[in-house]
mmCIF file of C-alpha atoms in Angstrom:
data_model
loop_
_atom_site.group_PDB
_atom_site.id
_atom_site.type_symbol
_atom_site.label_atom_id
_atom_site.label_comp_id
_atom_site.label_asym_id
_atom_site.label_seq_id
_atom_site.Cartn_x
_atom_site.Cartn_y
_atom_site.Cartn_z
ATOM 1 C CA MET A 74 -0.087 -0.235 -0.049
ATOM 2 C CA VAL A 75 2.648 2.166 1.110
ATOM 3 C CA ALA A 76 4.679 1.631 -2.327
ATOM 4 C CA LEU A 77 0.983 2.285 -4.608
ATOM 5 C CA VAL A 78 0.810 5.463 -2.400
ATOM 6 C CA LEU A 79 4.450 6.542 -3.138
ATOM 7 C CA ALA A 80 3.900 5.559 -6.799
ATOM 8 C CA LEU A 81 1.049 8.012 -7.340
ATOM 9 C CA LEU A 82 2.780 10.951 -5.287
ATOM 10 C CA ALA A 83 5.866 10.382 -8.165
ATOM 11 C CA ASN A 84 3.727 10.495 -10.801
ATOM 12 C CA SER A 85 1.861 13.215 -9.580
ATOM 13 C CA ALA A 86 5.255 15.333 -9.078
ATOM 14 C CA MET A 87 6.245 14.024 -12.563
ATOM 15 C CA ALA A 88 2.632 15.307 -13.773
ATOM 16 C CA GLN A 89 3.947 18.467 -12.476
ATOM 17 C CA LYS A 90 7.025 19.269 -14.758
ATOM 18 C CA ALA A 91 7.273 19.522 -18.376
ATOM 19 C CA GLU A 92 10.458 19.005 -20.144
ATOM 20 C CA ARG A 93 10.957 20.626 -24.119
ATOM 21 C CA PRO A 94 8.917 18.371 -26.107
ATOM 22 C CA ASN A 95 10.314 16.360 -28.818
ATOM 23 C CA VAL A 96 8.787 17.708 -31.430
ATOM 24 C CA LYS A 97 9.336 16.053 -34.459
ATOM 25 C CA ILE A 98 8.805 16.002 -38.714
ATOM 26 C CA GLY A 99 4.940 15.567 -39.711
ATOM 27 C CA ASP A 100 3.521 16.851 -36.428
ATOM 28 C CA GLN A 101 0.379 18.975 -37.306
ATOM 29 C CA TRP A 102 -1.695 21.031 -35.035
ATOM 30 C CA GLN A 103 -4.985 23.242 -36.335
ATOM 31 C CA PHE A 104 -6.023 26.174 -34.471
ATOM 32 C CA VAL A 105 -9.246 28.485 -34.500
ATOM 33 C CA LEU A 106 -8.475 32.478 -34.056
ATOM 34 C CA TYR A 107 -11.327 34.291 -33.306
ATOM 35 C CA TYR A 108 -11.846 37.576 -32.042
ATOM 36 C CA THR A 109 -15.610 38.124 -30.384
ATOM 37 C CA VAL A 110 -17.736 35.374 -31.682
ATOM 38 C CA PRO A 111 -16.393 31.975 -30.756
ATOM 39 C CA SER A 112 -15.529 29.339 -33.275
ATOM 40 C CA THR A 113 -14.420 25.740 -33.490
ATOM 41 C CA THR A 114 -13.452 26.236 -37.296
ATOM 42 C CA PRO A 115 -9.896 25.764 -37.773
ATOM 43 C CA ASN A 116 -8.112 28.651 -39.778
ATOM 44 C CA ARG A 117 -4.516 28.038 -38.512
ATOM 45 C CA ALA A 118 -2.757 25.299 -39.877
ATOM 46 C CA TRP A 119 0.482 24.398 -38.404
ATOM 47 C CA LEU A 120 2.774 21.549 -40.647
ATOM 48 C CA ILE A 121 6.175 20.478 -39.147
ATOM 49 C CA THR A 122 8.846 20.039 -42.031
ATOM 50 C CA SER A 123 12.438 20.103 -40.271
ATOM 51 C CA VAL A 124 13.769 19.908 -36.597
ATOM 52 C CA THR A 125 17.364 21.135 -35.800
ATOM 53 C CA SER A 126 18.653 21.727 -32.352
ATOM 54 C CA MET A 127 18.649 25.530 -33.792
ATOM 55 C CA ASN A 128 14.997 25.979 -34.942
ATOM 56 C CA ILE A 129 11.912 24.146 -36.182
ATOM 57 C CA GLU A 130 10.585 24.914 -39.477
ATOM 58 C CA GLY A 131 7.291 24.415 -41.132
ATOM 59 C CA THR A 132 4.252 25.983 -42.351
ATOM 60 C CA GLU A 133 1.409 27.976 -41.130
ATOM 61 C CA ASN A 134 -1.405 27.607 -43.998
ATOM 62 C CA GLY A 135 1.307 27.042 -46.115
ATOM 63 C CA GLU A 136 3.227 29.978 -45.457
ATOM 64 C CA THR A 137 6.704 30.382 -43.742
ATOM 65 C CA LEU A 138 6.624 28.988 -39.942
ATOM 66 C CA MET A 139 9.770 29.413 -37.779
ATOM 67 C CA LEU A 140 9.772 28.437 -34.208
ATOM 68 C CA THR A 141 12.295 28.149 -31.397
ATOM 69 C CA PRO A 142 13.007 24.586 -29.615
ATOM 70 C CA GLU A 143 10.781 25.205 -27.275
ATOM 71 C CA LEU A 144 8.173 25.954 -29.753
ATOM 72 C CA ASN A 145 8.158 29.604 -29.455
ATOM 73 C CA VAL A 146 7.158 31.249 -33.082
ATOM 74 C CA LEU A 147 9.781 33.202 -34.624
ATOM 75 C CA GLU A 148 8.206 34.179 -37.593
ATOM 76 C CA SER A 149 4.680 33.447 -38.757
ATOM 77 C CA PRO A 150 2.628 34.954 -41.761
ATOM 78 C CA ARG A 151 1.255 37.184 -39.170
ATOM 79 C CA SER A 152 4.757 38.106 -36.974
ATOM 80 C CA LYS A 153 8.110 38.754 -36.384
ATOM 81 C CA GLU A 154 10.238 38.080 -33.147
ATOM 82 C CA SER A 155 13.945 38.732 -31.909
ATOM 83 C CA ASN A 156 13.712 36.818 -28.985
ATOM 84 C CA PRO A 157 10.247 35.397 -28.267
ATOM 85 C CA LYS A 158 10.081 33.267 -24.846
ATOM 86 C CA ALA A 159 5.779 32.637 -24.039
ATOM 87 C CA LEU A 160 7.452 28.562 -22.992
ATOM 88 C CA THR A 161 10.641 28.393 -21.167
ATOM 89 C CA PHE A 162 11.516 24.688 -20.495
ATOM 90 C CA PRO A 163 10.972 22.860 -17.696
ATOM 91 C CA LEU A 164 8.236 24.184 -16.808
ATOM 92 C CA GLU A 165 6.887 24.080 -13.438
ATOM 93 C CA VAL A 166 4.318 25.894 -10.924
ATOM 94 C CA GLY A 167 6.008 28.759 -9.566
ATOM 95 C CA LYS A 168 8.565 29.300 -12.498
ATOM 96 C CA HIS A 169 8.736 32.748 -13.237
ATOM 97 C CA TRP A 170 11.125 34.880 -16.059
ATOM 98 C CA ARG A 171 11.315 37.928 -17.763
ATOM 99 C CA TYR A 172 12.269 38.807 -21.831
ATOM 100 C CA ALA A 173 12.228 41.670 -24.315
ATOM 101 C CA SER A 174 11.948 41.291 -27.918
ATOM 102 C CA ASP A 175 11.753 43.237 -30.990
ATOM 103 C CA TRP A 176 8.751 42.596 -33.458
ATOM 104 C CA VAL A 177 7.282 43.335 -36.397
ATOM 105 C CA PHE A 178 3.041 42.639 -36.972
ATOM 106 C CA LYS A 179 2.922 42.332 -40.844
ATOM 107 C CA ALA A 180 -0.049 42.806 -41.644
ATOM 108 C CA LYS A 181 -0.178 46.586 -39.954
ATOM 109 C CA ASP A 182 3.995 46.694 -41.019
ATOM 110 C CA SER A 183 4.177 47.970 -37.509
ATOM 111 C CA LYS A 184 7.179 47.509 -35.124
ATOM 112 C CA GLY A 185 8.495 47.643 -32.031
ATOM 113 C CA SER A 186 9.619 45.776 -28.833
ATOM 114 C CA THR A 187 8.267 44.543 -25.724
ATOM 115 C CA ILE A 188 9.448 43.566 -22.541
ATOM 116 C CA VAL A 189 7.384 40.721 -21.109
ATOM 117 C CA ASP A 190 7.595 39.124 -17.272
ATOM 118 C CA VAL A 191 5.898 35.536 -17.520
ATOM 119 C CA ALA A 192 4.835 33.156 -14.732
ATOM 120 C CA VAL A 193 3.450 29.536 -14.323
ATOM 121 C CA VAL A 194 0.262 30.127 -12.053
ATOM 122 C CA GLY A 195 -1.252 26.497 -12.068
ATOM 123 C CA TYR A 196 -1.566 23.172 -13.221
ATOM 124 C CA GLU A 197 -5.471 22.271 -14.611
ATOM 125 C CA LYS A 198 -7.840 20.470 -17.142
ATOM 126 C CA VAL A 199 -8.702 22.955 -19.583
ATOM 127 C CA THR A 200 -11.332 22.005 -22.727
ATOM 128 C CA VAL A 201 -10.774 23.122 -25.959
ATOM 129 C CA PRO A 202 -12.432 21.874 -29.142
ATOM 130 C CA ALA A 203 -9.789 19.133 -29.551
ATOM 131 C CA GLY A 204 -10.420 17.322 -25.999
ATOM 132 C CA GLU A 205 -9.437 18.184 -22.605
ATOM 133 C CA PHE A 206 -5.977 18.665 -21.354
ATOM 134 C CA ASP A 207 -3.865 18.741 -18.068
ATOM 135 C CA ALA A 208 -2.178 21.597 -18.775
ATOM 136 C CA PHE A 209 0.015 24.367 -17.144
ATOM 137 C CA LYS A 210 -1.550 27.993 -16.798
ATOM 138 C CA LEU A 211 0.746 30.272 -17.910
ATOM 139 C CA THR A 212 0.216 34.069 -17.343
ATOM 140 C CA SER A 213 2.274 37.055 -18.979
ATOM 141 C CA LYS A 214 2.074 40.884 -18.792
ATOM 142 C CA GLY A 215 4.119 43.097 -21.312
ATOM 143 C CA SER A 216 5.128 46.382 -21.822
ATOM 144 C CA LEU A 217 4.661 47.056 -25.494
ATOM 145 C CA HIS A 218 6.561 50.386 -27.544
ATOM 146 C CA GLY A 219 6.154 51.131 -31.162
ATOM 147 C CA THR A 220 5.475 53.207 -34.267
ATOM 148 C CA SER A 221 2.798 52.183 -37.298
ATOM 149 C CA PRO A 222 3.375 52.640 -40.820
ATOM 150 C CA ILE A 223 2.235 56.326 -40.446
ATOM 151 C CA ASN A 224 4.681 57.219 -38.341
ATOM 152 C CA SER A 225 2.440 57.574 -34.761
ATOM 153 C CA GLN A 226 4.203 55.971 -31.928
ATOM 154 C CA TYR A 227 1.917 53.839 -29.024
ATOM 155 C CA GLY A 228 2.571 52.212 -26.067
ATOM 156 C CA GLY A 229 0.684 50.009 -24.036
ATOM 157 C CA GLU A 230 -0.219 46.952 -21.768
ATOM 158 C CA THR A 231 -0.722 43.189 -22.831
ATOM 159 C CA THR A 232 -1.560 40.624 -21.396
ATOM 160 C CA GLU A 233 -2.144 36.778 -21.711
ATOM 161 C CA THR A 234 -3.083 33.450 -20.239
ATOM 162 C CA TYR A 235 -2.377 30.824 -21.942
ATOM 163 C CA TRP A 236 -2.443 26.843 -21.259
ATOM 164 C CA TYR A 237 0.788 24.153 -22.309
ATOM 165 C CA ALA A 238 -0.438 20.736 -22.677
ATOM 166 C CA PRO A 239 2.497 18.519 -22.717
ATOM 167 C CA THR A 240 0.404 15.739 -24.142
ATOM 168 C CA ALA A 241 -0.179 17.981 -27.399
ATOM 169 C CA ARG A 242 2.850 19.535 -27.785
ATOM 170 C CA ALA A 243 1.757 22.873 -27.943
ATOM 171 C CA ILE A 244 -0.529 25.967 -26.403
ATOM 172 C CA VAL A 245 -3.922 24.481 -26.606
ATOM 173 C CA LYS A 246 -5.697 27.841 -25.482
ATOM 174 C CA SER A 247 -4.688 31.074 -25.031
ATOM 175 C CA VAL A 248 -6.577 34.171 -24.221
ATOM 176 C CA ARG A 249 -4.579 38.093 -25.182
ATOM 177 C CA HIS A 250 -5.455 41.462 -24.757
ATOM 178 C CA ASN A 251 -3.779 43.995 -26.991
ATOM 179 C CA PRO A 252 -5.018 47.478 -26.643
ATOM 180 C CA TYR A 253 -4.699 48.180 -30.186
ATOM 181 C CA LEU A 254 -5.990 44.622 -31.294
ATOM 182 C CA GLY A 255 -8.412 44.218 -28.916
ATOM 183 C CA THR A 256 -8.954 40.200 -27.358
ATOM 184 C CA SER A 257 -7.871 37.479 -29.475
ATOM 185 C CA ASN A 258 -8.222 33.717 -28.734
ATOM 186 C CA VAL A 259 -6.765 30.978 -29.848
ATOM 187 C CA GLU A 260 -7.616 27.308 -29.537
ATOM 188 C CA LEU A 261 -6.513 23.813 -30.510
ATOM 189 C CA VAL A 262 -9.055 22.034 -32.983
ATOM 190 C CA THR A 263 -7.129 18.918 -34.003
ATOM 191 C CA PHE A 264 -3.510 17.712 -33.934
ATOM 192 C CA GLN A 265 -1.610 14.618 -35.220
ATOM 193 C CA LEU A 266 1.673 14.044 -33.568
ATOM 194 C CA ARG A 267 4.041 11.139 -34.657
ATOM 195 C CA PRO A 268 5.383 9.093 -32.356
#
């Protein structure tokens, strides 16, 4: 009986710490991005085409997608960042970090910099169209400064709450508030991972 209790406690502790995922060529995820009206129809598809120790390459809706080995988006059809660190492994509740990054938002041709504080605040179940996952809950708060194409300068604060699920090798849900774009939601709809 004591051995069973110890084994259950060990499994619980292991579940509360996640190492960097082993992403593989052929891994794919479909997400839905929406603003005010919830949706379950995927409109963002990722497919991994190359994995090296330096980066992960793939496509998003057929266009270039570049990720760090820790799954942070360096470049997508929408944006480009110099030093993204939304995820830093291993993940465990109580961990926190700060990072600075330069960014380009391609749709508006705006650019700037941000300083972001991130914290792993919990480990809980989260439900998205792809199913229910045990996930790490993270929160971030960033200070945003930039310029738009018409040379106007702006600044503000961004906040995001997101959930990383080790079994999906992905952030399965995020709710982000940007003072210029409003609140966006991203949820995992389907995924296929190579063994």
